């Protein structure tokens, strides 16, 4: 073939690819240049292995905004593959979004009932720390080990019609998720169970059984293989019919993951989620089975790379500590799929890659004989290594800030602890205010902070948030950019004052009380918080563990000063501390200790009993001026403390 004709052919190919927004040739060249003979064989036989790949390189502008370049290899929306468990990913996203719309906390127990043939109830979950099922616990299991029952229960919570309406509204027009992962007829899958959310016996939300009457387009028949085993374990000498199975094109799965990893660039495909939702998703998309206490897995079966196809599952390779893979995999009927975002915290690089392969040499479906280990996992390992090495060789001009991903996985596998002080090497501290029944100093505090260009952190009880008299203050604090967090629902005393290990509340009581606090915040349109400051600032290790099990971080004031005594009044006798003495204790500590107040959570109260004559909040301006003169940066708690 003349070289001029070859060049023209290549030019036409590239122009066609560019018109589709694709760059197939560069990825093809990259893979073939570096491929082993086995990988070359797989890539060179598209009719056998049906490989599809999307590699996304990510660059950042000077402001850190991501820009994407997608490289395609044989992607084809019309080339059917069974998405298997990858369909669990959009349902996890939709479930959090639906909870947000309903004002329900993701850890609120969800009890599933039955109302149609084939349906089964779920009232307990032994894998959960509290023994109760919840959307949060289901999502954890979906990403940790691709749990099928967890998917089924979220499918039932969403309902078949609702989930399709929501996905289509986000631009996923071709998607079809019409099956639970349990034997059911087409009609049974259209019916979904009634569910109810309860907390310690209180009904929070009751959702009736649902039915989806909407038709699906099954006009294009999808047949795979030359024979298959049916549900009666009989060999049928004809292709297996996937026409009415789930369907999710690889390009859509790739875009779906990107919409959550980079929500700022998702456009109309963005999910209506909050920062805590994203953090929760990142944490469990990247977490390894060995890092989970609830559920606790047998790691001989569920090894760390169990759901990490690209680079790691083949040979059960160890995942380096500095690399996290945020992904969802699927495997069924000989199809393997992985949709992944890689973050390398050591080399400060990132990329996305999605791919699938079909490995069924004998053409028989549903016999359990697929070349996953011989061909499939080695394929993902080698392709992942090639793309990772390419990314290392071509670092971006502006290195990405990966801190939100690093923070999302911090503390995994470690024993939880209360945090009472931030970084002691930085001149930075947080002014923290709590309140339950008094708010007489609230507006004065808000005005003082704003006038001095300072933001504070306010932890209020559920009863405080529910009190109409305090609504103007809460709106003012939120509008000014202060941090608002929980302080329990009804200001319970968790443990005995003298015998700290002696609990005064049960776990259900603790969880329902905290749930009430968070629902009160949600009703006011406040974002879900990550940090929790216990009532009376009194807790023990059990309370820390319970808080951690609910995905939150318990914090408390830094001891050393008398700032937290500003609630006392003269009738308390020797316990009373005057405002002058409180102020002096802060100054004395700053001057008399190495590191001064670095990393301090300096706790005050937003209001006090009327019997206290000298309100310390009237000295707040003087205190802030003093701290600013000492070069302290006054920040909110999320900026002061590392997230765990």
XYZ file of C-alpha atoms in Angstrom:
644
model
C 0.000 0.000 0.000
C 1.465 3.392 -0.975
C 2.527 5.467 2.032
C 0.509 8.470 0.759
C -2.665 6.361 0.737
C -1.905 5.035 4.218
C -1.446 8.589 5.460
C -4.737 9.688 3.926
C -6.464 6.692 5.452
C -5.022 7.547 8.853
C -6.008 11.188 8.424
C -9.580 10.193 7.584
C -9.663 7.884 10.589
C -8.397 10.587 12.930
C -10.822 13.130 11.497
C -13.693 10.710 11.999
C -12.575 10.015 15.554
C -12.211 13.735 16.252
C -15.715 14.327 14.931
C -16.954 11.845 17.525
C -14.885 13.499 20.249
C -12.656 10.431 20.365
C -8.954 9.692 20.052
C -8.900 5.948 19.385
C -5.615 5.819 17.486
C -3.339 7.172 20.284
C -4.661 4.678 22.829
C -4.395 1.827 20.349
C -0.801 2.803 19.568
C 0.116 3.170 23.240
C -1.280 -0.241 24.140
C 0.247 -2.114 21.195
C 3.663 -0.479 21.691
C 3.889 -1.716 25.276
C 1.750 -4.861 25.230
C 2.932 -8.376 25.961
C 2.166 -11.036 23.336
C -0.866 -12.162 25.349
C -2.293 -8.640 25.520
C -1.597 -8.122 21.805
C -3.564 -11.267 21.112
C -6.535 -10.031 23.151
C -6.510 -6.557 21.632
C -6.125 -7.952 18.131
C -9.229 -10.150 18.303
C -12.183 -7.832 18.920
C -14.713 -10.386 17.685
C -13.639 -12.802 20.406
C -12.961 -10.583 23.407
C -15.163 -7.530 22.679
C -12.696 -5.268 24.503
C -13.776 -1.681 25.129
C -11.557 0.863 26.898
C -11.753 4.528 27.865
C -8.652 6.207 29.300
C -8.980 9.751 30.603
C -5.982 11.936 31.228
C -6.634 14.787 33.643
C -4.902 18.135 33.663
C -5.594 21.104 35.886
C -5.489 24.791 35.164
C -3.777 27.221 37.509
C -6.933 27.357 39.646
C -7.096 23.582 39.971
C -10.066 23.100 37.645
C -9.882 19.703 35.894
C -9.748 19.309 32.142
C -10.273 15.897 30.549
C -9.019 14.141 27.462
C -10.745 10.859 26.685
C -8.879 8.180 24.720
C -11.089 5.435 23.314
C -10.407 1.910 22.154
C -13.241 0.074 20.381
C -15.995 1.719 22.423
C -19.356 1.024 20.864
C -22.708 1.778 22.454
C -24.291 -0.877 20.276
C -21.859 -3.608 21.359
C -23.750 -5.263 24.211
C -21.990 -6.404 27.344
C -23.600 -7.467 30.569
C -22.887 -4.676 33.082
C -23.345 -7.055 36.020
C -22.584 -5.341 39.335
C -21.542 -2.020 37.833
C -25.259 -1.082 37.893
C -24.973 -1.000 41.679
C -22.964 2.213 41.402
C -25.711 4.470 39.960
C -28.198 3.037 42.461
C -25.883 3.952 45.340
C -25.666 7.524 44.040
C -29.422 7.762 43.497
C -30.187 6.370 46.953
C -28.137 9.065 48.677
C -29.771 11.692 46.486
C -33.262 10.420 47.318
C -32.483 10.380 51.039
C -31.295 13.958 50.752
C -34.594 14.975 49.153
C -36.550 13.195 51.885
C -34.473 14.693 54.699
C -33.487 11.242 55.974
C -30.046 10.437 57.371
C -28.248 7.644 55.490
C -27.710 5.716 58.753
C -31.380 5.757 59.754
C -32.546 2.118 59.939
C -34.504 1.057 56.844
C -36.824 -1.909 57.305
C -38.005 -3.698 54.186
C -41.347 -5.503 54.082
C -42.926 -7.677 51.368
C -46.111 -7.180 49.353
C -45.767 -9.233 46.151
C -44.650 -12.627 44.994
C -40.915 -13.211 45.209
C -40.371 -10.389 47.702
C -38.668 -10.963 51.049
C -38.540 -8.753 54.149
C -35.403 -7.513 55.908
C -35.654 -6.326 59.506
C -32.086 -6.922 60.728
C -28.538 -6.759 59.388
C -25.960 -8.684 61.380
C -23.149 -7.061 59.386
C -24.003 -3.617 60.789
C -22.545 -2.336 64.043
C -26.037 -1.796 65.453
C -27.549 -4.881 63.840
C -29.948 -2.855 61.706
C -30.141 -2.334 57.930
C -29.582 1.120 56.448
C -28.817 2.687 53.093
C -25.342 3.593 54.348
C -24.575 0.007 55.346
C -25.862 -1.307 52.013
C -23.684 1.142 50.086
C -20.622 0.131 52.091
C -21.168 -3.530 51.175
C -21.818 -2.698 47.534
C -18.405 -1.094 47.138
C -16.418 -3.302 49.528
C -17.348 -6.700 48.048
C -20.152 -5.997 45.537
C -22.859 -7.448 47.776
C -25.914 -8.536 45.776
C -28.533 -8.359 48.515
C -27.454 -4.788 49.295
C -28.131 -3.888 45.662
C -31.527 -5.586 45.741
C -32.602 -3.579 48.792
C -31.527 -0.261 47.311
C -33.317 -1.195 44.069
C -36.463 -1.700 46.172
C -36.027 1.603 47.997
C -35.693 3.494 44.726
C -38.310 1.646 42.699
C -37.849 0.671 39.059
C -39.738 3.635 37.617
C -38.104 6.251 39.853
C -34.542 5.146 39.165
C -35.058 5.281 35.399
C -36.759 8.673 35.550
C -33.845 10.072 37.527
C -31.147 8.612 35.299
C -32.846 9.814 32.128
C -33.197 13.298 33.591
C -29.404 13.253 34.043
C -28.850 12.337 30.408
C -28.616 8.537 30.587
C -31.255 7.828 27.945
C -30.154 4.332 26.935
C -29.718 2.833 30.380
C -31.833 -0.089 31.511
C -31.772 -1.466 35.090
C -34.725 -3.826 35.285
C -33.507 -6.748 37.389
C -32.685 -7.565 40.962
C -29.873 -10.077 41.433
C -32.185 -12.859 42.531
C -34.418 -15.106 40.397
C -37.538 -13.075 39.563
C -39.822 -12.653 36.600
C -40.033 -9.454 34.588
C -43.336 -8.634 36.303
C -41.959 -9.306 39.788
C -39.057 -6.938 39.123
C -41.521 -4.183 38.252
C -42.967 -4.492 41.760
C -40.849 -3.168 44.624
C -41.275 -3.672 48.339
C -42.717 -1.284 50.902
C -39.996 0.170 53.122
C -40.060 2.194 56.319
C -37.455 4.230 58.125
C -37.603 4.037 61.903
C -35.431 5.154 64.777
C -35.789 3.538 68.204
C -39.442 2.731 67.529
C -40.288 6.106 65.968
C -41.633 6.037 62.408
C -39.732 8.606 60.340
C -40.868 7.754 56.812
C -43.150 5.098 55.344
C -42.883 4.286 51.631
C -45.580 2.026 50.162
C -45.013 -0.730 47.641
C -44.495 0.548 44.100
C -45.106 -0.685 40.572
C -43.557 0.521 37.328
C -46.011 0.313 34.392
C -43.716 2.106 31.925
C -42.708 0.071 28.873
C -39.099 -0.600 27.854
C -37.807 -0.809 24.315
C -36.938 -4.455 23.740
C -37.205 -4.250 19.953
C -33.511 -4.997 19.393
C -32.805 -8.603 20.276
C -29.492 -9.377 22.023
C -28.236 -12.966 21.678
C -24.865 -14.165 23.027
C -23.003 -17.456 22.589
C -24.154 -20.611 20.855
C -25.701 -22.421 23.847
C -26.533 -21.893 27.506
C -27.715 -23.547 30.679
C -31.183 -22.461 31.768
C -32.616 -22.012 35.278
C -33.544 -25.715 35.338
C -29.893 -26.705 34.781
C -30.694 -27.929 31.294
C -28.377 -27.267 28.362
C -30.174 -25.291 25.651
C -28.521 -25.481 22.241
C -29.191 -21.872 21.286
C -27.724 -18.474 22.227
C -28.644 -16.882 25.549
C -31.120 -14.030 25.231
C -29.986 -10.826 26.996
C -32.666 -8.638 25.420
C -34.431 -8.008 28.729
C -31.341 -7.899 30.928
C -29.749 -4.817 32.458
C -27.891 -2.565 30.045
C -25.441 0.275 30.739
C -23.010 1.405 27.995
C -19.393 1.778 29.073
C -19.305 5.441 28.042
C -22.242 6.120 30.359
C -20.625 4.260 33.257
C -17.442 6.269 32.723
C -19.361 9.555 32.651
C -21.359 8.510 35.714
C -18.235 7.922 37.794
C -16.720 11.195 36.588
C -19.867 13.052 37.667
C -19.240 11.974 41.269
C -15.445 12.200 41.327
C -15.586 15.626 39.653
C -19.109 16.956 40.427
C -18.090 20.496 39.511
C -17.806 19.436 35.880
C -20.912 17.216 35.669
C -23.385 19.752 34.266
C -26.943 18.446 34.170
C -25.660 15.001 35.084
C -24.703 16.146 38.573
C -26.297 14.363 41.504
C -27.925 16.487 44.199
C -25.483 15.478 46.914
C -23.675 17.257 49.727
C -20.035 17.248 50.738
C -20.620 14.504 53.319
C -22.311 12.318 50.700
C -19.307 12.607 48.403
C -16.905 11.940 51.259
C -18.877 8.846 52.251
C -18.875 7.562 48.668
C -15.169 8.213 48.167
C -14.349 6.439 51.421
C -16.145 3.221 50.616
C -15.406 3.183 46.884
C -11.716 3.112 47.816
C -11.822 1.110 51.064
C -10.422 -2.422 51.156
C -12.145 -5.406 52.804
C -9.433 -5.614 55.479
C -10.195 -2.009 56.470
C -13.805 -2.734 57.365
C -14.938 -3.653 60.879
C -18.633 -3.700 60.027
C -18.904 -5.890 58.049
C -15.805 -7.863 58.993
C -14.710 -10.035 56.082
C -12.698 -13.206 55.733
C -9.778 -11.723 53.830
C -8.692 -15.081 52.463
C -11.805 -14.924 50.312
C -12.289 -11.167 50.146
C -8.665 -10.123 49.726
C -7.804 -6.441 49.394
C -7.743 -6.372 45.592
C -10.948 -8.431 45.313
C -12.804 -5.625 43.514
C -9.787 -3.775 42.064
C -9.441 -5.272 38.576
C -7.149 -2.698 36.972
C -3.548 -3.353 38.072
C -4.217 -5.378 41.213
C -6.648 -8.332 41.208
C -4.512 -10.561 39.013
C -2.189 -12.385 41.397
C -3.816 -10.665 44.369
C -1.245 -7.905 44.114
C -0.714 -5.632 47.086
C -2.064 -2.117 46.618
C 0.573 0.433 47.671
C -0.411 2.668 50.577
C -0.012 5.784 48.452
C -2.485 4.646 45.789
C -6.255 4.574 46.100
C -8.661 3.270 43.475
C -12.195 4.682 43.557
C -14.133 2.235 41.419
C -16.902 -0.255 40.779
C -16.467 -3.615 39.130
C -18.811 -6.200 37.692
C -18.461 -9.799 36.592
C -21.043 -12.148 35.132
C -21.599 -14.495 32.149
C -17.952 -14.116 31.091
C -18.064 -10.316 31.066
C -15.647 -8.366 33.279
C -15.978 -4.610 33.754
C -14.153 -2.039 35.857
C -14.846 1.699 36.042
C -12.101 3.416 38.022
C -10.444 6.647 39.139
C -6.823 6.334 40.322
C -5.249 8.771 42.780
C -1.528 8.481 43.530
C -0.794 10.622 46.608
C 2.968 10.049 46.483
C 3.521 11.091 42.870
C 0.531 13.438 42.865
C -1.013 12.152 39.660
C -4.481 10.952 38.695
C -6.322 9.329 35.810
C -9.530 7.496 34.963
C -9.915 4.235 33.110
C -12.944 2.110 32.288
C -12.940 -1.152 30.434
C -14.605 -4.454 29.812
C -13.731 -7.766 28.240
C -15.598 -10.950 27.334
C -13.802 -14.208 28.167
C -15.880 -17.237 27.218
C -13.850 -19.463 24.922
C -16.380 -22.297 24.588
C -19.336 -20.005 23.819
C -21.516 -21.662 26.473
C -23.292 -19.233 28.807
C -24.208 -19.756 32.434
C -21.937 -22.774 32.940
C -19.521 -20.973 35.260
C -16.609 -21.766 32.961
C -15.028 -18.452 31.998
C -11.388 -17.451 31.591
C -11.444 -14.783 34.278
C -8.151 -15.821 35.865
C -6.367 -16.920 32.702
C -7.241 -13.970 30.446
C -9.535 -11.408 32.089
C -7.659 -10.347 35.209
C -4.237 -10.371 33.471
C -5.771 -8.101 30.822
C -6.848 -5.555 33.449
C -3.506 -5.808 35.225
C -1.423 -5.121 32.147
C -3.631 -2.385 30.702
C -3.743 -0.697 34.114
C 0.044 -0.835 34.433
C 0.571 0.606 30.961
C -1.768 3.531 31.604
C -0.388 4.168 35.096
C 3.191 4.232 33.808
C 2.179 6.506 30.960
C 0.616 8.883 33.501
C 3.825 8.908 35.571
C 5.862 9.641 32.433
C 3.628 12.574 31.478
C 2.982 14.515 34.701
C 0.681 17.529 34.397
C 2.024 21.066 34.504
C -0.204 21.869 37.467
C -0.211 19.063 40.000
C -3.668 18.185 41.340
C -4.822 18.837 44.869
C -5.834 15.336 45.946
C -6.465 16.238 49.581
C -10.218 15.559 49.501
C -9.561 12.010 48.304
C -6.741 11.466 50.784
C -8.860 12.772 53.656
C -11.805 10.603 52.647
C -9.827 7.432 53.373
C -7.909 8.654 56.422
C -8.252 6.517 59.523
C -9.492 3.430 57.663
C -8.607 0.326 59.632
C -7.523 2.323 62.699
C -9.087 2.484 66.151
C -11.227 5.636 66.353
C -10.438 8.347 68.850
C -11.785 11.686 69.946
C -9.974 14.716 68.551
C -9.321 17.523 70.999
C -6.566 19.468 69.282
C -5.405 20.224 65.765
C -1.929 20.695 64.319
C 0.341 22.041 67.065
C 2.892 23.307 64.543
C 0.589 25.953 63.072
C -0.655 29.146 64.729
C -4.251 28.290 64.065
C -7.202 27.691 66.367
C -10.991 27.366 66.311
C -13.523 29.290 68.387
C -16.230 26.759 69.246
C -19.646 27.666 70.670
C -22.243 25.260 72.046
C -25.862 25.784 73.045
C -28.937 23.858 74.129
C -31.460 26.112 75.868
C -29.781 29.531 76.015
C -28.857 31.833 73.129
C -28.783 35.275 74.747
C -25.288 35.954 73.417
C -25.908 34.547 69.944
C -26.511 37.713 67.958
C -23.751 39.577 69.769
C -21.332 36.756 68.988
C -22.439 36.653 65.341
C -21.987 40.408 64.938
C -18.596 40.375 66.671
C -17.277 37.577 64.481
C -18.454 39.223 61.284
C -17.091 42.630 62.185
C -13.652 41.135 62.827
C -13.661 38.891 59.754
C -13.707 35.683 61.781
C -15.812 32.542 61.442
C -16.754 30.300 64.340
C -17.996 26.750 64.805
C -21.389 26.333 66.466
C -22.641 23.026 67.841
C -26.322 23.089 68.785
C -28.735 20.450 70.019
C -31.725 19.261 68.034
C -34.056 21.063 70.448
C -32.094 24.263 69.839
C -32.435 23.882 66.064
C -36.155 23.177 66.451
C -36.810 26.235 68.631
C -38.467 28.917 66.423
C -37.030 31.642 68.652
C -33.518 30.669 67.595
C -34.222 30.449 63.845
C -33.060 34.028 63.063
C -29.739 33.361 64.796
C -29.220 30.088 62.934
C -29.968 31.744 59.595
C -27.563 34.575 60.429
C -24.757 32.214 61.421
C -25.215 30.167 58.261
C -25.336 33.232 56.021
C -22.086 34.486 57.537
C -20.277 31.248 56.680
C -19.910 29.808 60.170
C -19.804 26.061 60.723
C -22.955 24.508 62.203
C -22.829 21.074 63.773
C -24.662 18.689 66.125
C -24.552 18.583 69.937
C -27.075 15.702 70.463
C -30.822 15.846 70.136
C -31.914 16.544 73.689
C -28.618 17.153 75.524
C -28.420 13.705 77.096
C -25.781 12.738 79.613
C -24.080 9.731 78.057
C -22.010 8.440 80.949
C -21.706 8.844 84.695
C -19.771 11.871 85.958
C -17.802 9.842 88.501
C -17.635 6.473 86.751
C -16.958 7.422 83.174
C -17.108 3.871 81.808
C -20.666 3.521 83.069
C -23.034 4.273 80.172
C -26.337 6.020 80.866
C -27.729 5.507 77.339
C -28.225 2.491 75.115
C -26.943 2.423 71.574
C -30.466 2.763 70.082
C -31.085 5.745 72.363
C -27.800 7.373 71.371
C -28.426 6.856 67.647
C -32.042 8.011 67.689
C -31.068 11.122 69.663
C -28.299 12.008 67.216
C -30.646 11.252 64.307
C -33.148 13.746 65.728
C -30.367 16.362 65.886
C -29.410 15.830 62.244
C -32.998 15.805 60.984
C -33.611 19.105 62.756
C -30.599 20.539 60.920
C -31.778 19.107 57.591
C -35.205 20.729 57.976
C -33.443 24.081 58.180
C -31.556 23.368 54.973
C -28.226 22.977 56.766
C -25.604 20.681 55.219
C -24.914 17.368 56.885
C -21.973 17.799 59.287
C -18.999 15.538 59.798
C -17.995 16.621 63.291
C -19.993 15.930 66.461
C -19.421 17.575 69.842
C -21.038 15.527 72.644
C -23.429 17.107 75.171
C -21.823 18.293 78.396
C -18.527 17.663 76.536
C -18.600 14.301 78.327
C -18.107 10.917 76.674
C -16.156 7.667 76.819
C -14.531 5.279 74.348
C -17.856 3.590 73.578
C -19.428 6.893 72.546
C -16.400 7.587 70.334
C -16.831 4.173 68.680
C -20.582 4.630 68.160
C -19.970 8.032 66.596
C -17.319 6.560 64.308
C -19.614 3.719 63.265
C -22.033 6.367 62.000
C -19.341 7.952 59.860
C -18.778 10.969 62.090
C -15.851 12.320 64.082
C -16.250 13.134 67.766
C -14.468 16.322 68.823
C -14.101 18.121 72.122
C -12.501 21.258 73.523
C -8.774 21.425 74.188
C -8.130 21.296 77.950
C -5.876 23.829 79.658
C -7.918 27.013 79.921
C -11.158 27.815 81.770
C -13.019 29.018 78.673
C -15.630 26.265 78.930
C -16.604 27.505 82.430
C -18.331 30.592 81.025
C -21.717 28.948 81.771
C -21.183 29.016 85.559
C -22.893 31.474 87.926
C -22.187 32.606 91.539
C -24.751 30.291 93.111
C -22.549 27.371 92.043
C -20.068 28.328 94.728
C -16.504 27.225 94.120
C -17.360 26.059 90.579
C -18.087 29.612 89.471
C -15.423 31.238 87.299
C -15.616 34.954 86.527
C -15.157 36.307 83.025
C -11.965 38.089 84.040
C -10.542 34.844 85.361
C -11.539 33.008 82.172
C -9.812 35.591 80.010
C -6.701 35.500 82.209
C -6.533 31.687 81.951
C -6.407 31.915 78.167
C -3.678 34.551 78.183
C -1.676 32.661 80.797
C -1.844 29.409 78.872
C -0.799 31.090 75.630
C 2.222 32.663 77.300
C 3.208 29.779 79.527
C 3.144 26.706 77.303
C 5.306 25.723 74.325
C 3.163 26.080 71.246
C 0.712 28.287 73.116
C -2.798 27.827 71.738
C -1.710 26.234 68.461
C -4.386 23.821 67.268
C -6.778 24.703 70.099
C -10.504 24.174 70.098
C -11.410 27.030 72.441
C -14.913 26.312 73.695
C -17.425 28.958 74.772
C -21.212 29.051 75.090
C -23.649 30.969 72.895
C -25.795 31.755 75.917
C -25.885 31.221 79.671
C -28.266 31.087 82.592
C -29.653 34.490 83.594
C -28.040 34.023 87.009
C -24.602 34.635 85.488
C -24.080 38.416 85.781
C -20.876 38.821 83.758
C -21.356 37.324 80.330
C -18.053 36.279 78.827
C -19.274 36.814 75.303
C -18.999 40.558 75.963
C -15.224 40.007 76.119
C -15.155 38.131 72.810
C -13.993 41.158 70.818
C -11.094 41.728 73.188
C -10.188 38.026 73.051
C -10.175 37.911 69.261
C -8.091 41.079 69.030
C -5.591 39.551 71.434
C -5.387 36.327 69.424
C -4.998 38.192 66.150
C -2.194 40.306 67.626
C -0.506 37.039 68.543
C -0.783 36.050 64.851
C -3.300 33.263 65.309
C -5.463 32.360 62.346
C -9.009 31.742 63.559
C -10.673 29.011 61.483
C -13.678 26.722 61.578
C -13.301 23.154 62.839
C -13.175 21.474 59.375
C -10.143 23.610 58.518
C -8.477 22.995 61.858
C -8.798 19.230 62.066
C -7.799 16.419 59.734
C -10.781 14.298 58.746
C -10.816 10.711 59.939
